[in-house]
CSV table of C-alpha atoms and ligand atoms in Angstrom, one decimal:
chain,number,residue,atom,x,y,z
K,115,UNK,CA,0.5,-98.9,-7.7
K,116,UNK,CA,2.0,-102.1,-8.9
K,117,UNK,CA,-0.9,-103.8,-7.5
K,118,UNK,CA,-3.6,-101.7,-8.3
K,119,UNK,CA,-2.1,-101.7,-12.3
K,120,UNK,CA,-2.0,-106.0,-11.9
K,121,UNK,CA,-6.0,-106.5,-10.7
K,122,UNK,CA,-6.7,-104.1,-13.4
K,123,UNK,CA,-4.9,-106.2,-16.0
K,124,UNK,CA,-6.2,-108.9,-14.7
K,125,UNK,CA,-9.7,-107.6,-14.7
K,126,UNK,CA,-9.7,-107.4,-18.4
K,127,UNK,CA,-8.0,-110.6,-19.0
K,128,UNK,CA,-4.5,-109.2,-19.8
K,129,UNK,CA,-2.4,-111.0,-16.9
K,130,UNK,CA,-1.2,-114.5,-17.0
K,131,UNK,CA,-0.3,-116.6,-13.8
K,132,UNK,CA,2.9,-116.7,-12.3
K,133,UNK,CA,5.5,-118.5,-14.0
K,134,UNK,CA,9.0,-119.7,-13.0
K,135,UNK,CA,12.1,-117.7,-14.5
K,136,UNK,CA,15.2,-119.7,-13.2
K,137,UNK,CA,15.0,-119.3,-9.6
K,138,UNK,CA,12.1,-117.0,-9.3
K,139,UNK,CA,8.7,-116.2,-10.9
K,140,UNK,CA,7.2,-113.4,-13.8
K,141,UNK,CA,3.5,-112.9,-15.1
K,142,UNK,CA,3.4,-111.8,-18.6
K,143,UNK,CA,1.0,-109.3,-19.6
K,144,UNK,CA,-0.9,-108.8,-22.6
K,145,UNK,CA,0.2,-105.7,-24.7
K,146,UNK,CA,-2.7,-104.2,-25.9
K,147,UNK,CA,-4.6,-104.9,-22.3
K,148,UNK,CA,-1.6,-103.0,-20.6
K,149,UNK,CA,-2.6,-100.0,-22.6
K,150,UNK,CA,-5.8,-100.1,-22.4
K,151,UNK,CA,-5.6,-100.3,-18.7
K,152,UNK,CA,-2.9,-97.5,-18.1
K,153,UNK,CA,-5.1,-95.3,-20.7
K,154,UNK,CA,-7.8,-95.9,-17.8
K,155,UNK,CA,-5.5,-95.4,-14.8
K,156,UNK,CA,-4.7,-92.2,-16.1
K,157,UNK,CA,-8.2,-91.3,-17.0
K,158,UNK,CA,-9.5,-92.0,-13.6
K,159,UNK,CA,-7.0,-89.6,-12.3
K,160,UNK,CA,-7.3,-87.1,-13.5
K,161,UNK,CA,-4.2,-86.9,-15.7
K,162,UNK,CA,-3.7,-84.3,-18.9
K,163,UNK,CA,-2.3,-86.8,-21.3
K,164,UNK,CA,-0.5,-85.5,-24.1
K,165,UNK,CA,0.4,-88.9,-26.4
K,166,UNK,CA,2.7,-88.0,-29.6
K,167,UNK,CA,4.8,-85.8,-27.8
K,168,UNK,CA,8.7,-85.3,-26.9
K,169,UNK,CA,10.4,-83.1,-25.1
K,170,UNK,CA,12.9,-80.8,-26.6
K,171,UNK,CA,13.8,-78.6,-24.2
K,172,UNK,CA,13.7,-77.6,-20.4
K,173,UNK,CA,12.6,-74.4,-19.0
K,174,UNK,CA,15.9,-72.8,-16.8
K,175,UNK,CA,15.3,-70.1,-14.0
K,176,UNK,CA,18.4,-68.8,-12.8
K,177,UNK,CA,20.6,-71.0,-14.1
K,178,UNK,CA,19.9,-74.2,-12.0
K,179,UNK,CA,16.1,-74.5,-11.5
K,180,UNK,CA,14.2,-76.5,-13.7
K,181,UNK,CA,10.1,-75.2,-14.2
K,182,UNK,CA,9.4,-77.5,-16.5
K,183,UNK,CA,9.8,-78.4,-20.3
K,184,UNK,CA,9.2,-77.6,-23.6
K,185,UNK,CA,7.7,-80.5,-25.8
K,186,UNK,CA,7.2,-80.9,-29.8
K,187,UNK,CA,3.6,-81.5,-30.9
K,188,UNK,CA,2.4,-81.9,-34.3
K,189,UNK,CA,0.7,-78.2,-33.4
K,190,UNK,CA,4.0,-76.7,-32.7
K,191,UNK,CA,5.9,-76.2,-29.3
K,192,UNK,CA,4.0,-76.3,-26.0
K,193,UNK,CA,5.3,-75.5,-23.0
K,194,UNK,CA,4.6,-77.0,-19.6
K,195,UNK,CA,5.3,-75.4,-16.7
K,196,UNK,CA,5.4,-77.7,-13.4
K,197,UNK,CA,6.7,-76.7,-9.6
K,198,UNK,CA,8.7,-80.2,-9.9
K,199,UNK,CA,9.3,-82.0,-13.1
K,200,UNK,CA,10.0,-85.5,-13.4
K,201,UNK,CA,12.6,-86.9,-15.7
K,202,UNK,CA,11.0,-90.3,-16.7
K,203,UNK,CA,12.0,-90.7,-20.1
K,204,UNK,CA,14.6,-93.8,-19.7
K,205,UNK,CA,17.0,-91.7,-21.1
K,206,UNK,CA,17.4,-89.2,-18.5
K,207,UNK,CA,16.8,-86.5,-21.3
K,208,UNK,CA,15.7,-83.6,-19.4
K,209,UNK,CA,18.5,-84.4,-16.8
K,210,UNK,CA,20.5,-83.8,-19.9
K,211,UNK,CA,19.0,-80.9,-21.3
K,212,UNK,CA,19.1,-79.2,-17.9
K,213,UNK,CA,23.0,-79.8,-18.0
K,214,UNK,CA,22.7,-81.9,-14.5
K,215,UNK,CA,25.7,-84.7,-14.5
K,216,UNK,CA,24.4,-87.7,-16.1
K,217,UNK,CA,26.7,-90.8,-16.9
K,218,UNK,CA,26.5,-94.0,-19.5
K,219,UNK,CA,26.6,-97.7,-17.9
K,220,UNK,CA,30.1,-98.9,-17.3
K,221,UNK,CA,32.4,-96.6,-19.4
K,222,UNK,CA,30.2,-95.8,-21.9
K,223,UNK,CA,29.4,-99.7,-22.2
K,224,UNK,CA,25.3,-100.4,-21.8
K,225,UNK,CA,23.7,-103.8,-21.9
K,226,UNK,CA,22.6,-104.4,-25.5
K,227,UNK,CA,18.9,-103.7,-26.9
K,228,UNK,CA,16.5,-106.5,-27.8
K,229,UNK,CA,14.2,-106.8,-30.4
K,230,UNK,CA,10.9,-108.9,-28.6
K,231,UNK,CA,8.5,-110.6,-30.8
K,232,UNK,CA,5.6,-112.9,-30.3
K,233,UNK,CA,5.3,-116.1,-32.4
K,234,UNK,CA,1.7,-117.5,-32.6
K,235,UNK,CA,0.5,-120.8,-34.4
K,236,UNK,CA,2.5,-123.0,-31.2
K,237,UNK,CA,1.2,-126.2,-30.4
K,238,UNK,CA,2.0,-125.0,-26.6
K,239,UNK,CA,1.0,-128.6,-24.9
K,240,UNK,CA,3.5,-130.0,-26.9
K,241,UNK,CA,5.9,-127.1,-26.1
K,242,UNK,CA,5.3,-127.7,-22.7
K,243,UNK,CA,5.3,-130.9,-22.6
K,244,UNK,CA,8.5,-131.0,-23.8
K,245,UNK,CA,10.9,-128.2,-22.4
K,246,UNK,CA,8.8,-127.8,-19.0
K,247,UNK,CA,7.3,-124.9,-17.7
K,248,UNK,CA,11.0,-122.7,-16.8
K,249,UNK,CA,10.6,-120.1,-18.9
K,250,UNK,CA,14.7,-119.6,-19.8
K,251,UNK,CA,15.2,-122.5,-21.8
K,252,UNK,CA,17.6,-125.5,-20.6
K,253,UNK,CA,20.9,-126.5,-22.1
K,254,UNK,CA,19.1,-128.5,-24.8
K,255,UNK,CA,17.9,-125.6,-26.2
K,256,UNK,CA,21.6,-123.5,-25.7
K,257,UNK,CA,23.7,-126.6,-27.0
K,258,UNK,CA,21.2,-126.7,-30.1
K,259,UNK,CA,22.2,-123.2,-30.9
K,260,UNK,CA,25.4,-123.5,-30.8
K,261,UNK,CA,25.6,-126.1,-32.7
K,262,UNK,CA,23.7,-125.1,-35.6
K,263,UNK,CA,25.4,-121.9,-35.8
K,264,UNK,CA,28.7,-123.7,-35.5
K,265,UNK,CA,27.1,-125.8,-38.7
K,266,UNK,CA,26.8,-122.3,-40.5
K,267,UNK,CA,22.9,-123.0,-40.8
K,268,UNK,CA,21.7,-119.7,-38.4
K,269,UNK,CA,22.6,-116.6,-37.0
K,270,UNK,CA,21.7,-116.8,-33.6
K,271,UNK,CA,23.9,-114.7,-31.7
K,272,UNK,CA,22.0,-115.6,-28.1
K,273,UNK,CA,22.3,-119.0,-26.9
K,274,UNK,CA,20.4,-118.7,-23.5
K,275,UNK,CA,17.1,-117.6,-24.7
K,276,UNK,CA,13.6,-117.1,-22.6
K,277,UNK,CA,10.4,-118.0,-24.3
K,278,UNK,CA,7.0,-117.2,-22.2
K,279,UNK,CA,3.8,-119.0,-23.1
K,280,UNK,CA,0.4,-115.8,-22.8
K,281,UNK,CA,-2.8,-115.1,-21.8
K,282,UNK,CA,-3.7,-115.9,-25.4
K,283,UNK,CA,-4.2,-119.8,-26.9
K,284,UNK,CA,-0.9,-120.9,-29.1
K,285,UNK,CA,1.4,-118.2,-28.5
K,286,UNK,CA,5.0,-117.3,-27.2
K,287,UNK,CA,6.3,-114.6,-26.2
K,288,UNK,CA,10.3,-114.4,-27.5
K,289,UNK,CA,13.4,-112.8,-25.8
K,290,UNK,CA,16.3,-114.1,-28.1
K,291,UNK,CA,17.6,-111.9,-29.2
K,292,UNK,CA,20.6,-109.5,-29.0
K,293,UNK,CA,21.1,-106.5,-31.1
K,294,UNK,CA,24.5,-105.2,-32.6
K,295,UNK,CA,25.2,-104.1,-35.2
K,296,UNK,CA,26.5,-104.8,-39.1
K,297,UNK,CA,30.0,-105.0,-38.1
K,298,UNK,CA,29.6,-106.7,-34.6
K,299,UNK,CA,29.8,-103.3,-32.8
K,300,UNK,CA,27.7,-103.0,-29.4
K,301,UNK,CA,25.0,-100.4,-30.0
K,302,UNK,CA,24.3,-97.2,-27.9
K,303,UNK,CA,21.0,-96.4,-28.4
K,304,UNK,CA,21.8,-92.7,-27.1
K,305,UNK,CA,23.2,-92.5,-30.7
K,306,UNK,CA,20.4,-92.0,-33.6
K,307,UNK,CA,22.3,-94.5,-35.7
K,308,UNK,CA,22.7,-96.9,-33.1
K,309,UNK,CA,19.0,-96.9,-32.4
K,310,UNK,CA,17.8,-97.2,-36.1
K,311,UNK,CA,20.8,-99.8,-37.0
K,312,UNK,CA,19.0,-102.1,-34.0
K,313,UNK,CA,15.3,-101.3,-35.3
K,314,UNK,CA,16.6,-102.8,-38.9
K,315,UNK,CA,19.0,-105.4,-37.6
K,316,UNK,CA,16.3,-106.3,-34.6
K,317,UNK,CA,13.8,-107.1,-37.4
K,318,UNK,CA,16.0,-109.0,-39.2
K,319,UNK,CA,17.2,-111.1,-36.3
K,320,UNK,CA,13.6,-112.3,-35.5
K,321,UNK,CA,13.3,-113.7,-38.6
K,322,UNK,CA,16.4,-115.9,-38.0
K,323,UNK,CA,15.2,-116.8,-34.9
K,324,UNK,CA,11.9,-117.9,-35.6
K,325,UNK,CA,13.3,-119.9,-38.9
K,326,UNK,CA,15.2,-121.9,-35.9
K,327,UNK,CA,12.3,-122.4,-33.4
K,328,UNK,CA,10.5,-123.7,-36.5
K,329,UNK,CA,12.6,-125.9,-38.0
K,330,UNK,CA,13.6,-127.3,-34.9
K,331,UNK,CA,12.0,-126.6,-31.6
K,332,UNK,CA,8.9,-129.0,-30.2
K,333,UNK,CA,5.4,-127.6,-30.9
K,334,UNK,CA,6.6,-125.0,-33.3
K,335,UNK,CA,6.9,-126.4,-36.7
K,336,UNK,CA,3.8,-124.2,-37.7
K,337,UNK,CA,4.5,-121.3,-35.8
K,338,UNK,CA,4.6,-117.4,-37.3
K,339,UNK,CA,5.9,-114.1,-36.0
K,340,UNK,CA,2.4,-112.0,-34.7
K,341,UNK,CA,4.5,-109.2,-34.4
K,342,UNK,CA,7.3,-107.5,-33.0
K,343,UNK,CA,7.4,-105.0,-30.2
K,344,UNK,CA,6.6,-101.4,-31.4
K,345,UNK,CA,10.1,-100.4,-31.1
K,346,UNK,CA,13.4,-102.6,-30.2
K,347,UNK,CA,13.9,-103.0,-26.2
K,348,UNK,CA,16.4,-101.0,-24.7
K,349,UNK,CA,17.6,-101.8,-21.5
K,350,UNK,CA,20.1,-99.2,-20.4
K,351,UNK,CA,21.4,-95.7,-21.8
K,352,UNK,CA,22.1,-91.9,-19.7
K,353,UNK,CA,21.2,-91.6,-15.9
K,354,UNK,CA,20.9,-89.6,-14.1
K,355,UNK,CA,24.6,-88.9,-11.5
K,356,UNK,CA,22.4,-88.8,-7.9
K,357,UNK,CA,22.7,-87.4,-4.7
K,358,UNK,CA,23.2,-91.3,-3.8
K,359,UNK,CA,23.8,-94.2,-6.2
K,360,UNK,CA,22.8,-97.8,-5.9
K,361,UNK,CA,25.8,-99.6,-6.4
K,362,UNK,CA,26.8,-103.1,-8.1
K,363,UNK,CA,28.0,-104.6,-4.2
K,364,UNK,CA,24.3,-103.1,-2.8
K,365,UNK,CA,22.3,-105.5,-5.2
K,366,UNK,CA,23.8,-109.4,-3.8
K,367,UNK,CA,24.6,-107.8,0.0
K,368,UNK,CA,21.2,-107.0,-0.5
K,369,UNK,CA,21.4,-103.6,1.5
K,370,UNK,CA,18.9,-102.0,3.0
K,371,UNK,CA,18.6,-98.1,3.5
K,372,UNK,CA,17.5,-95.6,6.2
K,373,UNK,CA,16.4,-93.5,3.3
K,374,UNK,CA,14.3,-96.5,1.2
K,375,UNK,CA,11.7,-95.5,-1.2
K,376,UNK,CA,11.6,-98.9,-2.9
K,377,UNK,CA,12.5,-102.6,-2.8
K,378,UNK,CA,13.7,-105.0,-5.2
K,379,UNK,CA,14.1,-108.8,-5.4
K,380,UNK,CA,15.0,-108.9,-9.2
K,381,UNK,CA,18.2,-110.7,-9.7
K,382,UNK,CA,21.3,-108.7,-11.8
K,383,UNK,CA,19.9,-109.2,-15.0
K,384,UNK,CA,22.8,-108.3,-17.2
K,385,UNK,CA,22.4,-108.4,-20.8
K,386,UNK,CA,25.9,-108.7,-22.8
K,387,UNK,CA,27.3,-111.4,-24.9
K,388,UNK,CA,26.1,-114.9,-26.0
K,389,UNK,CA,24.7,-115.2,-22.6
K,390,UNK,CA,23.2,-112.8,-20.3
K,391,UNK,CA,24.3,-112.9,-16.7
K,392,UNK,CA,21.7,-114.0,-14.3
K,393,UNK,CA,22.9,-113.6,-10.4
K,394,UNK,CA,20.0,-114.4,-7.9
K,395,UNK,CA,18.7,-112.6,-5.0
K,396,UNK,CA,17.5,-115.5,-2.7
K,397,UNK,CA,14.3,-115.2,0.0
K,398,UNK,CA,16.0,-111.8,0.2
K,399,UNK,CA,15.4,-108.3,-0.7
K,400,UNK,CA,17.6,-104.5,-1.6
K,401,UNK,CA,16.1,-101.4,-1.2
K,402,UNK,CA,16.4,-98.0,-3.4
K,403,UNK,CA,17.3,-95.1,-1.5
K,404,UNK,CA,15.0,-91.2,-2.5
K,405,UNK,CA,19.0,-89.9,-3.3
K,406,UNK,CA,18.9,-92.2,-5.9
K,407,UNK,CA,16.0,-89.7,-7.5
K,408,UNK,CA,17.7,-86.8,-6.7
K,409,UNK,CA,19.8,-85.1,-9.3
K,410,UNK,CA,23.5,-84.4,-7.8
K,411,UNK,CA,22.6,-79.8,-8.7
K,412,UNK,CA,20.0,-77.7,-9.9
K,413,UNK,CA,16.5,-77.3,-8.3
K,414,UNK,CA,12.8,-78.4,-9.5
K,415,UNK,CA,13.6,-81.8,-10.9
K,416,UNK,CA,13.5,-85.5,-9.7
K,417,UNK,CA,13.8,-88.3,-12.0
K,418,UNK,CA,12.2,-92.0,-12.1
K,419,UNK,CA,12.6,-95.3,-14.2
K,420,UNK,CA,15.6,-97.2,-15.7
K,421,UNK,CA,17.6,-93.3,-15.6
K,422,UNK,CA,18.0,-93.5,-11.5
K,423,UNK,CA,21.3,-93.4,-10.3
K,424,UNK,CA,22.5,-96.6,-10.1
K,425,UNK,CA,25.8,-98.7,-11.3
K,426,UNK,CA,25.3,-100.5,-14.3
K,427,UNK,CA,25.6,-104.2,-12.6
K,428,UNK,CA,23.0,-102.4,-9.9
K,429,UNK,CA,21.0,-101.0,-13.2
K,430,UNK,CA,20.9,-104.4,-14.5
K,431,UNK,CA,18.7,-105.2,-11.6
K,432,UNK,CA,16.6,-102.2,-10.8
K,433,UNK,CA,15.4,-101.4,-13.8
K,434,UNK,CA,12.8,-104.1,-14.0
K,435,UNK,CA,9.0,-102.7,-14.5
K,436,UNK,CA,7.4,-103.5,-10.9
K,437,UNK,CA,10.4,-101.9,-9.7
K,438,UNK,CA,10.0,-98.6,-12.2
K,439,UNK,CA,6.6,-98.4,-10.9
K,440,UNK,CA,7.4,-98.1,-7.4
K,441,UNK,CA,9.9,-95.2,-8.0
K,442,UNK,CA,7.7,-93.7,-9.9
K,443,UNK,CA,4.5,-93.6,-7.4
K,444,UNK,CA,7.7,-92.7,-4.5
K,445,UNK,CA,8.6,-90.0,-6.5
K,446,UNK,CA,5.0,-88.4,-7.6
K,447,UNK,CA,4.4,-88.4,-3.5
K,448,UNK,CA,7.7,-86.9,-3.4
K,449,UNK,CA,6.6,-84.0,-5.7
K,450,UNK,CA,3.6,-83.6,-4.4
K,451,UNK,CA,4.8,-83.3,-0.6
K,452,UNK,CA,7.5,-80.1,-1.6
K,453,UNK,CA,4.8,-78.5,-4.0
K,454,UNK,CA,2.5,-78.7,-0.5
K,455,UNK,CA,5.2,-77.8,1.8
K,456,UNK,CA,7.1,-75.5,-0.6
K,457,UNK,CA,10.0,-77.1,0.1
K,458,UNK,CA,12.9,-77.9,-2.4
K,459,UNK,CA,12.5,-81.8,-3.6
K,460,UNK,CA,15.4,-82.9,-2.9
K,461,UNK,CA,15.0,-81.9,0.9
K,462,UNK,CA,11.7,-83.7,1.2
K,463,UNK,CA,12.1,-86.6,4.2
K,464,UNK,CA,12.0,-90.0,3.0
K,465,UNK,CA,10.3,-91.0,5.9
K,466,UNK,CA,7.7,-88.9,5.1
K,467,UNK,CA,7.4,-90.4,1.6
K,468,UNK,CA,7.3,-94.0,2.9
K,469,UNK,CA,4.5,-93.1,5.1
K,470,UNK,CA,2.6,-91.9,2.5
K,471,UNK,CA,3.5,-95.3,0.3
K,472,UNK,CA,2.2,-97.5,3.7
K,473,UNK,CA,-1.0,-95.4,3.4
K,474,UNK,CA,-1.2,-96.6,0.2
K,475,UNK,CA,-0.7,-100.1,1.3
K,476,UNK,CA,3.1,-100.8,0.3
K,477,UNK,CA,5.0,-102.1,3.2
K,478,UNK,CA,7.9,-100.5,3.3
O,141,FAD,C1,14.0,-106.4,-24.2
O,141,FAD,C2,13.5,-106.0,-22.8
O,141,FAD,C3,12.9,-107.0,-22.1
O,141,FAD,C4,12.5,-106.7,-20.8
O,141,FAD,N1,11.8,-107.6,-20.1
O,141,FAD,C5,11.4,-107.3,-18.9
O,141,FAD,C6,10.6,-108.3,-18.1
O,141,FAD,O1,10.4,-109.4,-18.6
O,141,FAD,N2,10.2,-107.9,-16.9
O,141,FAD,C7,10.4,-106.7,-16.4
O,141,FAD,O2,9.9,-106.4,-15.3
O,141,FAD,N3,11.1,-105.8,-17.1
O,141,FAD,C8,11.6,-106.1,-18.3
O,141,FAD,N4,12.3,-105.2,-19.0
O,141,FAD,C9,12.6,-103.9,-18.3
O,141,FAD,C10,11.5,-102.9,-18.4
O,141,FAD,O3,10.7,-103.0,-19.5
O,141,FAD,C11,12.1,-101.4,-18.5
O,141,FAD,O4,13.3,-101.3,-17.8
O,141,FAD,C12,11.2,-100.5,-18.0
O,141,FAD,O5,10.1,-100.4,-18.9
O,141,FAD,C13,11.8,-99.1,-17.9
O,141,FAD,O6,10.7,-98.2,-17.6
O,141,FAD,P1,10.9,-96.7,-17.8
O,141,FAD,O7,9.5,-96.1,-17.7
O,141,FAD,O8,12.0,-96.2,-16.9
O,141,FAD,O9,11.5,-96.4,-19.2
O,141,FAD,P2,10.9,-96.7,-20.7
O,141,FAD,O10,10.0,-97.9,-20.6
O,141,FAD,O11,12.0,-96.7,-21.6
O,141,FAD,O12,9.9,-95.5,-20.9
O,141,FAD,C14,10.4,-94.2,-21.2
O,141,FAD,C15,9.3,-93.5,-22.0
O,141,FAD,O13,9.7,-92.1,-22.1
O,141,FAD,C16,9.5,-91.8,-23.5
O,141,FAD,N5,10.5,-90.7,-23.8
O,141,FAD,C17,11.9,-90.9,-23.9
O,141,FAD,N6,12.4,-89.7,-24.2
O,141,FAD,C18,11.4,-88.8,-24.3
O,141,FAD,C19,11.4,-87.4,-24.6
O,141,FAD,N7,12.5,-86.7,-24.8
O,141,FAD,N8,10.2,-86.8,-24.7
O,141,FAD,C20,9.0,-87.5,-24.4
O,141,FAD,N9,9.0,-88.8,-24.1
O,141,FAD,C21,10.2,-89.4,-24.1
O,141,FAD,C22,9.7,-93.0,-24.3
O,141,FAD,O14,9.1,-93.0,-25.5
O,141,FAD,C23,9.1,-94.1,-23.4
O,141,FAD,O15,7.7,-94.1,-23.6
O,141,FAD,C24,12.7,-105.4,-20.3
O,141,FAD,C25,13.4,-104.4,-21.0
O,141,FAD,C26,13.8,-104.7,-22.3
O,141,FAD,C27,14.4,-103.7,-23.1
């Protein structure tokens, strides 16, 4: 899937090369391409789409089976009724609304949101030239920080920052920065204030970071904010509790599962404080067990994304979008073998899953 969605990109010129991120490598992807090609995906499919849509409630039979969920349109309530509903909202929502066991990162503690933005105008040789091609910028970059908020000049609450040239001529793609809020509080975007306190505050941080790049980074003197992303970046928030749950030791043992739906090779990418925690996974792999999908009770529902069960170190990690992907085409197959077998999901082998992701040419 993962593949298939990349040549796709590519194909309509929304995929840059590979480029080195500390000890490993990352293709950047052009927004508006991305949507344009998963608006085709879907339409090739098959897929009812319903955009503009959020889910408000879930439908209940006896107590513990899920059949599937109500959502708010701008026409009024529509309900959809599924044989096995996926919870793939980030936020383990339905998982909630269904009353399954859910938890919140370490203790309530989740990795804090990040406004990205995309600064155009940047005289990229030069950039390059300069800093090299790693996209997490060196110690001359940190230090700088530092130092000029140490002068009182900026705000910059990240020091270790990663800037990504695009597939488009003078442009940089920016992730400074690190949302909290007013009084220096972490924000919980689970909470409605927390979420709009880091919309507001995330715009206002751009700002202070792109008066730094241009008063002081090569190849930016004449750069501008394009735009930000359409909403701030939130990395972690509910999952869903699991029959299984990757944990935080699985990640750097990198583990490997009789039950695997998934790899991953991402490093524990752990955003919190002045500088986010990078520990590498090197010429080695984890894998994601199916329990990881699989909601602890209750009947009908699986979930995929960033709400899997997972440890928040482990979550740090897995939540990456190649990843995402791959739990998400494991767990459609795994809907779509107990709606053809009428069996319950969470009984469905995962043998039986990877055999249908080989078929589809993952090597698993
Ligand atoms: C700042 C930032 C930078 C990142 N950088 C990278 C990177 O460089 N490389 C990388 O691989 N990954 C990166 N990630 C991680 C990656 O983007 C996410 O973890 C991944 O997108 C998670 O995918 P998801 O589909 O599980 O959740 P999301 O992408 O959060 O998608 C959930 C969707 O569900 C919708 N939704 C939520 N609740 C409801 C509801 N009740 N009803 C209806 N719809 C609902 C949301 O609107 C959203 O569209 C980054 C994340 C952040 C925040």
């Amino acid at each position: 899937m993962a593949d298939e969605f990349c040549t796709e990109l590519a194909r309509r010129g929304g995929l840059g090369p590979p480029v080195a991120y500390g000890k490993t490598w990352t293709r950047v992807h052009e927004p508006l391409a991305w949507r344009d090609t998963a608006d085709a995906l879907l339409a090739d499919a098959g897929v009812q789409v319903i955009y503009h849509a959020v889910a408000t409630g879930v439908l209940m039979e006896g107590g513990s089976r899920v059949e599937g969920a109500q959502i708010w349109t701008k026409q009024g309530v529509v309900t959809v009724r599924a044989d096995v509903t996926v919870d793939a909202s980030g936020d383990a929502d339905v998982v909630a609304m269904a009353g399954l066991d859910s938890f919140v990162g370490d203790q309530g503690r989740v990795q804090n949101p990040t406004m990205i933005f995309r600064m155009m105008g940047v005289d990229v040789s030069a950039f390059l030239g300069h800093y090299g091609s790693d996209t997490i910028m060196g110690e001359e970059v940190g230090a700088l920080i530092r130092r000029e908020n140490d002068a009182g000049n900026y705000a910059l609450p990240r020091s270790k920052i990663w800037l990504f040239t695009t597939t488009r001529p003078g442009e940089l793609l920016c992730n400074c920065t690190r949302i909290t809020a007013s009084d220096g509080r972490e924000l919980n975007p689970l909470f409605h204030r927390d979420f709009t306190e880091a919309e507001i505050n995330g715009r206002l941080q751009i700002r202070e970071y792109a008066r730094f790049f241009r008063d002081h980074l090569v190849g930016c003197a004449d750069a501008f904010i394009n735009d930000s992303a359409v909403q701030v970046g939130v990395r972690q928030t509910r999952q869903a509790e699991g029959v299984a749950k990757l944990m935080n030791k699985d990640i750097l043992a990198a583990r490997k599962f009789d039950s695997s739906i998934a790899r991953s090779a991402w490093p524990i990418e752990l955003h919190a404080g002045a500088k986010p925690k990078v520990e590498w996974l090197l010429d080695d792999y984890y894998e994601v067990p199916y329990e990881c999908f699989v909601p602890t009770q209750g009947e009908g529902l699986l979930v995929a994304g960033r709400c899997l069960s997972a440890e928040h170190e482990a979550v740090a990690s897995a939540r990456v979008t190649a990843q995402c992907f791959s739990y998400g085409q494991a767990v459609g197959h795994a809907a779509s073998i107990a709606v053809r077998d009428r069996l319950p999901a969470r009984s469905v082998d995962p043998a039986a899953i990877r055999s249908r992701l080989n078929n589809d040419g993952a090597h698993i």
